[in-house]
XYZ file of N, CA and C in Angstrom:
510
model
N -27.849 -26.112 2.205
C -27.925 -25.802 3.612
C -27.382 -24.385 3.835
N -28.057 -23.628 4.660
C -27.681 -22.244 4.944
C -26.443 -22.211 5.839
N -25.531 -21.299 5.531
C -24.323 -21.109 6.336
C -24.641 -20.117 7.457
N -24.157 -20.427 8.656
C -24.283 -19.527 9.802
C -22.894 -19.274 10.361
N -22.531 -18.006 10.452
C -21.249 -17.603 11.015
C -21.505 -17.211 12.471
N -20.777 -17.845 13.375
C -21.061 -17.720 14.798
C -19.946 -16.969 15.522
N -20.346 -16.072 16.425
C -19.335 -15.341 17.200
C -19.118 -16.004 18.560
N -18.201 -15.463 19.327
C -17.816 -16.070 20.604
C -18.962 -16.088 21.610
N -19.751 -15.011 21.675
C -20.792 -14.965 22.703
C -21.817 -16.086 22.510
N -22.099 -16.464 21.281
C -23.026 -17.570 21.028
C -22.420 -18.881 21.516
N -21.155 -19.133 21.169
C -20.512 -20.366 21.631
C -20.455 -20.425 23.151
N -20.213 -19.293 23.792
C -20.162 -19.246 25.256
C -21.537 -19.547 25.834
N -22.572 -18.893 25.297
C -23.940 -19.152 25.784
C -24.339 -20.612 25.568
N -24.017 -21.154 24.398
C -24.340 -22.559 24.121
C -23.661 -23.473 25.136
N -22.406 -23.196 25.421
C -21.654 -23.999 26.389
C -22.284 -23.881 27.778
N -22.546 -22.654 28.219
C -23.097 -22.416 29.554
C -24.477 -23.056 29.731
N -25.243 -23.131 28.655
C -26.603 -23.692 28.707
C -26.643 -25.175 28.335
N -25.472 -25.775 28.101
C -25.385 -27.188 27.677
C -26.198 -27.433 26.404
N -26.065 -26.531 25.448
C -26.801 -26.647 24.186
C -25.880 -26.827 22.977
N -24.598 -27.024 23.206
C -23.670 -27.142 22.085
C -24.017 -28.330 21.195
N -24.251 -29.479 21.788
C -24.544 -30.682 20.990
C -25.837 -30.508 20.191
N -26.951 -30.099 20.816
C -28.161 -29.896 19.997
C -27.978 -28.832 18.914
N -27.217 -27.783 19.209
C -26.988 -26.716 18.237
C -26.429 -27.262 16.923
N -25.497 -28.199 17.032
C -24.893 -28.751 15.820
C -25.821 -29.740 15.104
N -27.000 -29.981 15.656
C -28.017 -30.772 14.977
C -28.922 -29.929 14.088
N -28.813 -28.616 14.198
C -29.633 -27.734 13.365
C -29.237 -27.870 11.892
N -30.179 -27.647 10.995
C -29.869 -27.723 9.561
C -29.138 -26.470 9.082
N -27.974 -26.239 9.678
C -27.124 -25.107 9.342
C -25.703 -25.609 9.164
N -24.967 -24.951 8.297
C -23.540 -25.219 8.167
C -22.850 -24.168 9.035
N -22.269 -24.601 10.141
C -21.727 -23.691 11.143
C -20.266 -23.346 10.832
N -19.987 -22.046 10.804
C -18.643 -21.531 10.544
C -18.280 -20.527 11.629
N -17.008 -20.321 11.819
C -16.492 -19.234 12.650
C -15.085 -18.917 12.184
N -14.472 -17.938 12.821
C -13.083 -17.604 12.486
C -12.167 -18.157 13.574
N -10.910 -18.363 13.216
C -9.922 -18.817 14.193
C -9.777 -17.768 15.299
N -10.004 -16.508 14.965
C -9.934 -15.424 15.944
C -10.978 -15.635 17.049
N -12.193 -15.991 16.659
C -13.261 -16.275 17.624
C -12.903 -17.512 18.434
N -12.496 -18.562 17.753
C -12.141 -19.812 18.432
C -11.075 -19.565 19.495
N -10.112 -18.735 19.183
C -9.014 -18.461 20.119
C -9.433 -17.604 21.308
N -10.598 -16.983 21.246
C -11.118 -16.201 22.386
C -11.723 -17.099 23.466
N -12.010 -18.331 23.124
C -12.712 -19.234 24.037
C -11.756 -19.915 25.006
N -12.296 -20.297 26.163
C -11.537 -21.073 27.147
C -11.402 -22.509 26.653
N -10.382 -23.223 27.109
C -10.177 -24.615 26.666
C -11.415 -25.496 26.819
N -12.133 -25.357 27.931
C -13.332 -26.195 28.128
C -14.450 -25.842 27.147
N -14.464 -24.606 26.648
C -15.448 -24.206 25.641
C -15.025 -24.668 24.255
N -13.705 -24.727 24.033
C -13.167 -25.164 22.742
C -13.324 -26.668 22.528
N -13.230 -27.444 23.599
C -13.194 -28.908 23.485
C -14.350 -29.475 22.666
N -15.605 -29.155 23.000
C -16.689 -29.723 22.178
C -16.673 -29.194 20.744
N -16.243 -27.950 20.572
C -16.180 -27.381 19.226
C -15.117 -28.089 18.393
N -14.001 -28.413 19.018
C -12.941 -29.151 18.310
C -13.456 -30.505 17.846
N -14.272 -31.139 18.674
C -14.854 -32.432 18.290
C -15.740 -32.264 17.059
N -16.542 -31.205 17.030
C -17.406 -30.968 15.867
C -16.592 -30.575 14.642
N -15.502 -29.867 14.852
C -14.630 -29.528 13.728
C -14.013 -30.804 13.141
N -13.617 -31.723 13.999
C -12.943 -32.944 13.524
C -13.855 -33.825 12.674
N -15.166 -33.685 12.837
C -16.099 -34.476 12.022
C -16.764 -33.630 10.933
N -16.228 -32.431 10.702
C -16.708 -31.590 9.615
C -17.994 -30.833 9.885
N -18.417 -30.759 11.146
C -19.655 -30.041 11.473
C -19.410 -28.579 11.816
N -18.136 -28.216 12.022
C -17.754 -26.838 12.276
C -16.574 -26.509 11.374
N -16.696 -25.398 10.669
C -15.610 -24.940 9.804
C -15.016 -23.694 10.452
N -13.725 -23.790 10.777
C -13.023 -22.666 11.392
C -12.125 -22.049 10.326
N -12.412 -20.798 9.996
C -11.676 -20.092 8.947
C -10.424 -19.428 9.502
N -9.308 -19.733 8.888
C -8.076 -19.012 9.151
C -8.029 -17.898 8.107
N -8.207 -16.681 8.538
C -8.341 -15.549 7.622
C -6.980 -15.234 6.990
N -6.869 -15.337 5.647
C -5.593 -15.013 4.995
C -5.290 -13.509 5.053
N -4.036 -13.175 4.888
C -3.594 -11.775 4.973
C -4.337 -10.868 3.993
N -4.641 -11.373 2.797
C -5.356 -10.530 1.820
C -6.735 -10.148 2.353
N -7.418 -11.120 2.996
C -8.724 -10.827 3.587
C -8.584 -9.944 4.825
N -7.532 -10.125 5.596
C -7.308 -9.264 6.768
C -7.110 -7.813 6.323
N -6.428 -7.633 5.200
C -6.250 -6.276 4.666
C -7.598 -5.702 4.252
N -8.419 -6.529 3.604
C -9.769 -6.082 3.223
C -10.560 -5.695 4.470
N -10.468 -6.495 5.514
C -11.181 -6.194 6.769
C -10.702 -4.854 7.328
N -9.397 -4.651 7.334
C -8.845 -3.390 7.858
C -9.281 -2.194 7.016
N -9.430 -2.403 5.706
C -9.808 -1.320 4.804
C -11.312 -1.068 4.758
N -12.078 -1.991 5.323
C -13.533 -1.855 5.323
C -13.939 -0.926 6.470
N -14.991 -0.182 6.255
C -15.435 0.809 7.236
C -16.230 0.172 8.373
N -15.621 -0.810 9.035
C -16.242 -1.366 10.231
C -15.984 -0.401 11.384
N -16.947 -0.214 12.257
C -16.751 0.712 13.382
C -15.640 0.224 14.322
N -14.979 1.165 14.947
C -13.928 0.830 15.903
C -14.470 0.154 17.157
N -15.777 0.235 17.370
C -16.376 -0.408 18.546
C -16.384 -1.933 18.422
N -16.185 -2.445 17.209
C -16.122 -3.895 17.011
C -14.699 -4.375 17.247
N -14.577 -5.518 17.916
C -13.254 -6.101 18.132
C -12.744 -6.681 16.810
N -11.462 -7.003 16.778
C -10.872 -7.598 15.572
C -11.572 -8.910 15.224
N -11.889 -9.727 16.232
C -12.566 -11.001 15.938
C -14.003 -10.768 15.478
N -14.677 -9.752 16.032
C -16.031 -9.405 15.567
C -16.005 -9.051 14.078
N -14.990 -8.298 13.690
C -14.865 -7.888 12.288
C -14.670 -9.099 11.378
N -13.934 -10.112 11.851
C -13.734 -11.302 11.017
C -15.056 -12.036 10.807
N -15.861 -12.094 11.843
C -17.148 -12.792 11.748
C -18.089 -12.041 10.807
N -18.154 -10.742 10.948
C -19.007 -9.941 10.065
C -18.517 -10.043 8.621
N -17.213 -9.996 8.435
C -16.622 -10.152 7.106
C -17.010 -11.506 6.501
N -16.877 -12.569 7.274
C -17.220 -13.911 6.768
C -18.705 -14.016 6.435
N -19.554 -13.416 7.263
C -20.999 -13.456 6.988
C -21.305 -12.765 5.666
N -20.666 -11.636 5.420
C -20.870 -10.922 4.158
C -20.300 -11.720 2.987
N -19.103 -12.224 3.149
C -18.417 -12.952 2.075
C -19.189 -14.196 1.644
N -19.793 -14.892 2.610
C -20.478 -16.153 2.316
C -21.996 -16.003 2.229
N -22.477 -14.757 2.242
C -23.917 -14.499 2.214
C -24.603 -15.370 3.268
N -24.080 -15.305 4.475
C -24.496 -16.195 5.553
C -25.284 -15.438 6.615
N -25.907 -16.215 7.489
C -26.566 -15.681 8.675
C -25.469 -15.400 9.702
N -25.562 -14.288 10.386
C -24.675 -13.991 11.498
C -25.391 -14.380 12.783
N -24.758 -15.208 13.590
C -25.323 -15.580 14.884
C -24.536 -14.858 15.970
N -25.205 -13.927 16.641
C -24.577 -13.134 17.694
C -25.645 -12.576 18.617
N -25.308 -12.506 19.887
C -26.189 -11.840 20.852
C -25.695 -10.438 21.171
N -24.563 -10.074 20.608
C -23.945 -8.782 20.858
C -24.710 -7.688 20.105
N -25.171 -6.695 20.843
C -25.989 -5.630 20.257
C -25.254 -4.878 19.145
N -23.957 -4.578 19.352
C -23.185 -3.862 18.332
C -23.053 -4.691 17.063
N -22.811 -5.992 17.235
C -22.685 -6.880 16.071
C -23.997 -6.936 15.294
N -25.084 -7.090 16.016
C -26.392 -7.192 15.368
C -26.735 -5.889 14.646
N -26.408 -4.757 15.274
C -26.651 -3.459 14.630
C -25.844 -3.341 13.336
N -24.575 -3.711 13.399
C -23.726 -3.613 12.212
C -24.151 -4.594 11.126
N -24.634 -5.753 11.521
C -25.167 -6.697 10.536
C -26.382 -6.085 9.836
N -27.256 -5.479 10.627
C -28.456 -4.845 10.059
C -28.068 -3.741 9.074
N -27.133 -2.885 9.476
C -26.675 -1.782 8.618
C -26.113 -2.327 7.308
N -25.438 -3.483 7.372
C -24.782 -4.057 6.194
C -25.694 -5.058 5.466
N -26.971 -5.121 5.858
C -27.966 -6.015 5.246
C -27.579 -7.491 5.349
N -27.021 -7.852 6.498
C -26.680 -9.247 6.780
C -27.759 -9.791 7.717
N -28.337 -10.925 7.353
C -29.320 -11.561 8.231
C -28.630 -11.953 9.528
N -29.285 -11.700 10.656
C -28.683 -12.010 11.947
C -29.736 -12.550 12.912
N -29.273 -13.373 13.836
C -30.132 -13.924 14.886
C -29.294 -14.133 16.127
N -29.976 -14.276 17.266
C -29.302 -14.490 18.536
C -29.761 -15.758 19.226
N -29.506 -15.840 20.516
C -29.789 -17.051 21.288
C -31.272 -17.392 21.343
N -32.132 -16.395 21.415
C -33.572 -16.686 21.472
C -33.993 -17.419 20.194
N -33.520 -16.947 19.063
C -33.815 -17.601 17.777
C -33.240 -19.014 17.749
N -32.012 -19.171 18.246
C -31.388 -20.495 18.257
C -32.211 -21.463 19.098
N -32.612 -21.037 20.286
C -33.429 -21.907 21.148
C -34.736 -22.258 20.446
N -35.343 -21.285 19.787
C -36.583 -21.546 19.043
C -36.339 -22.564 17.923
N -35.226 -22.441 17.221
C -34.885 -23.402 16.160
C -34.670 -24.803 16.741
N -34.065 -24.875 17.911
C -33.848 -26.181 18.558
C -35.180 -26.856 18.872
N -36.159 -26.080 19.320
C -37.496 -26.625 19.588
C -38.177 -27.002 18.277
N -38.156 -26.098 17.304
C -38.826 -26.340 16.024
C -38.259 -27.560 15.285
N -36.979 -27.853 15.510
C -36.335 -29.003 14.866
C -36.303 -30.232 15.776
N -37.075 -30.176 16.862
C -37.207 -31.295 17.822
C -35.859 -31.755 18.382
N -34.965 -30.800 18.599
C -33.653 -31.125 19.168
C -33.640 -30.962 20.684
N -34.574 -30.151 21.199
C -34.828 -30.074 22.637
C -36.333 -29.934 22.834
N -36.791 -30.336 24.001
C -38.217 -30.215 24.334
C -38.537 -28.766 24.690
N -39.782 -28.382 24.490
C -40.187 -27.010 24.801
C -40.005 -26.706 26.286
N -40.211 -27.693 27.158
C -39.998 -27.459 28.593
C -38.526 -27.178 28.880
N -37.626 -27.864 28.172
C -36.194 -27.582 28.318
C -35.874 -26.183 27.800
N -36.507 -25.799 26.709
C -36.281 -24.472 26.138
C -36.699 -23.382 27.127
N -37.824 -23.580 27.780
C -38.283 -22.611 28.787
C -37.237 -22.486 29.897
N -36.736 -23.620 30.363
C -35.708 -23.601 31.412
C -34.444 -22.891 30.949
N -34.030 -23.141 29.713
C -32.813 -22.520 29.172
C -32.994 -21.007 29.046
N -34.142 -20.567 28.557
C -34.398 -19.133 28.430
C -34.429 -18.458 29.800
N -35.078 -19.111 30.769
C -35.112 -18.558 32.130
C -33.704 -18.485 32.716
N -32.895 -19.495 32.462
C -31.514 -19.488 32.937
C -30.743 -18.333 32.316
N -30.939 -18.117 31.011
C -30.266 -17.001 30.329
C -30.596 -15.679 31.010
N -31.861 -15.467 31.287
C -32.289 -14.206 31.897
C -31.746 -14.080 33.317
N -31.741 -15.178 34.053
C -31.320 -15.120 35.455
C -29.810 -15.023 35.640
N -29.034 -15.442 34.658
C -27.583 -15.494 34.851
C -26.787 -14.540 33.953
N -27.419 -13.934 32.976
C -26.680 -13.112 32.023
C -27.238 -11.694 32.021
N -26.416 -10.762 32.438
C -26.847 -9.363 32.554
C -27.285 -8.769 31.219
N -26.741 -9.266 30.127
C -27.121 -8.767 28.804
C -28.616 -8.977 28.568
N -29.134 -10.098 29.041
C -30.548 -10.399 28.846
C -31.411 -9.695 29.888
N -30.889 -9.488 31.083
C -31.662 -8.882 32.167
C -32.029 -7.435 31.891
N -31.161 -6.717 31.221
C -31.371 -5.281 31.029
C -31.939 -4.917 29.668
N -32.491 -5.879 28.960
C -32.981 -5.613 27.619
C -34.478 -5.936 27.569
N -35.313 -4.913 27.677
C -36.760 -5.125 27.733
C -37.303 -5.760 26.447
N -36.720 -5.396 25.311
C -37.161 -5.978 24.034
C -36.882 -7.482 24.004
N -35.704 -7.855 24.473
C -35.316 -9.265 24.516
C -36.173 -10.040 25.521
N -36.429 -9.435 26.659
C -37.287 -10.068 27.681
C -38.682 -10.319 27.097
N -39.197 -9.358 26.340
C -40.519 -9.515 25.719
C -40.514 -10.688 24.743
N -39.434 -10.812 23.938
C -39.322 -11.933 22.996
C -39.235 -13.265 23.738
N -38.470 -13.291 24.805
C -38.335 -14.511 25.606
C -39.682 -14.892 26.208
N -40.377 -13.911 26.770
C -41.686 -14.191 27.377
C -42.700 -14.684 26.348
N -42.609 -14.169 25.136
C -43.492 -14.625 24.064
C -43.260 -16.120 23.785
N -41.985 -16.528 23.732
C -41.662 -17.944 23.490
C -42.122 -18.811 24.663
N -41.868 -18.336 25.868
C -42.257 -19.112 27.057
C -43.769 -19.332 27.068
N -44.525 -18.284 26.774
C -45.990 -18.397 26.741
C -46.420 -19.409 25.677
N -45.772 -19.365 24.524
C -46.088 -20.269 23.411
C -45.803 -21.730 23.770
N -44.727 -21.966 24.536
C -44.296 -23.336 24.824
C -44.834 -23.907 26.132
N -45.430 -23.061 26.985
C -45.913 -23.575 28.257
C -47.041 -24.572 28.046
N -46.964 -25.673 28.781
C -48.057 -26.646 28.663
C -49.357 -26.044 29.162
N -50.434 -26.465 28.539
C -51.762 -25.926 28.929
C -52.236 -26.505 30.230
């Protein structure tokens, strides 16, 4: 099973869209860092803690030796400390990075780390029959209507519209 390292923005989007439970049904081994987990609000942590307790989420406590490696690595200063832990874990485990953050995705690309965002996750949920395509359309529309990151990105809007067109009933 492929490992996916997830950042805070993905967990927040999943929570806001009520997609946390289906997300953990994907054929992925979901990991994150304790740094990311600690960025979340208690209500966002609660479902994740439940998945951690049954082994569906692995939260890495980064040891000091790895923290030193992270500090010594040429990660840009524009990345937060928790972003750096996620990118480090993705590289270390040859994993997919799940992030909607443009800086994270750019740095993953530069470092040859496979990366995907919420649009890909929603598509995977449909492809794995974890949500209906009509629900996916609603979730994508909600993302665009409520999240400024999606509203101001013409490339992302084009990808979303492509999925909506594909999933719309005839």
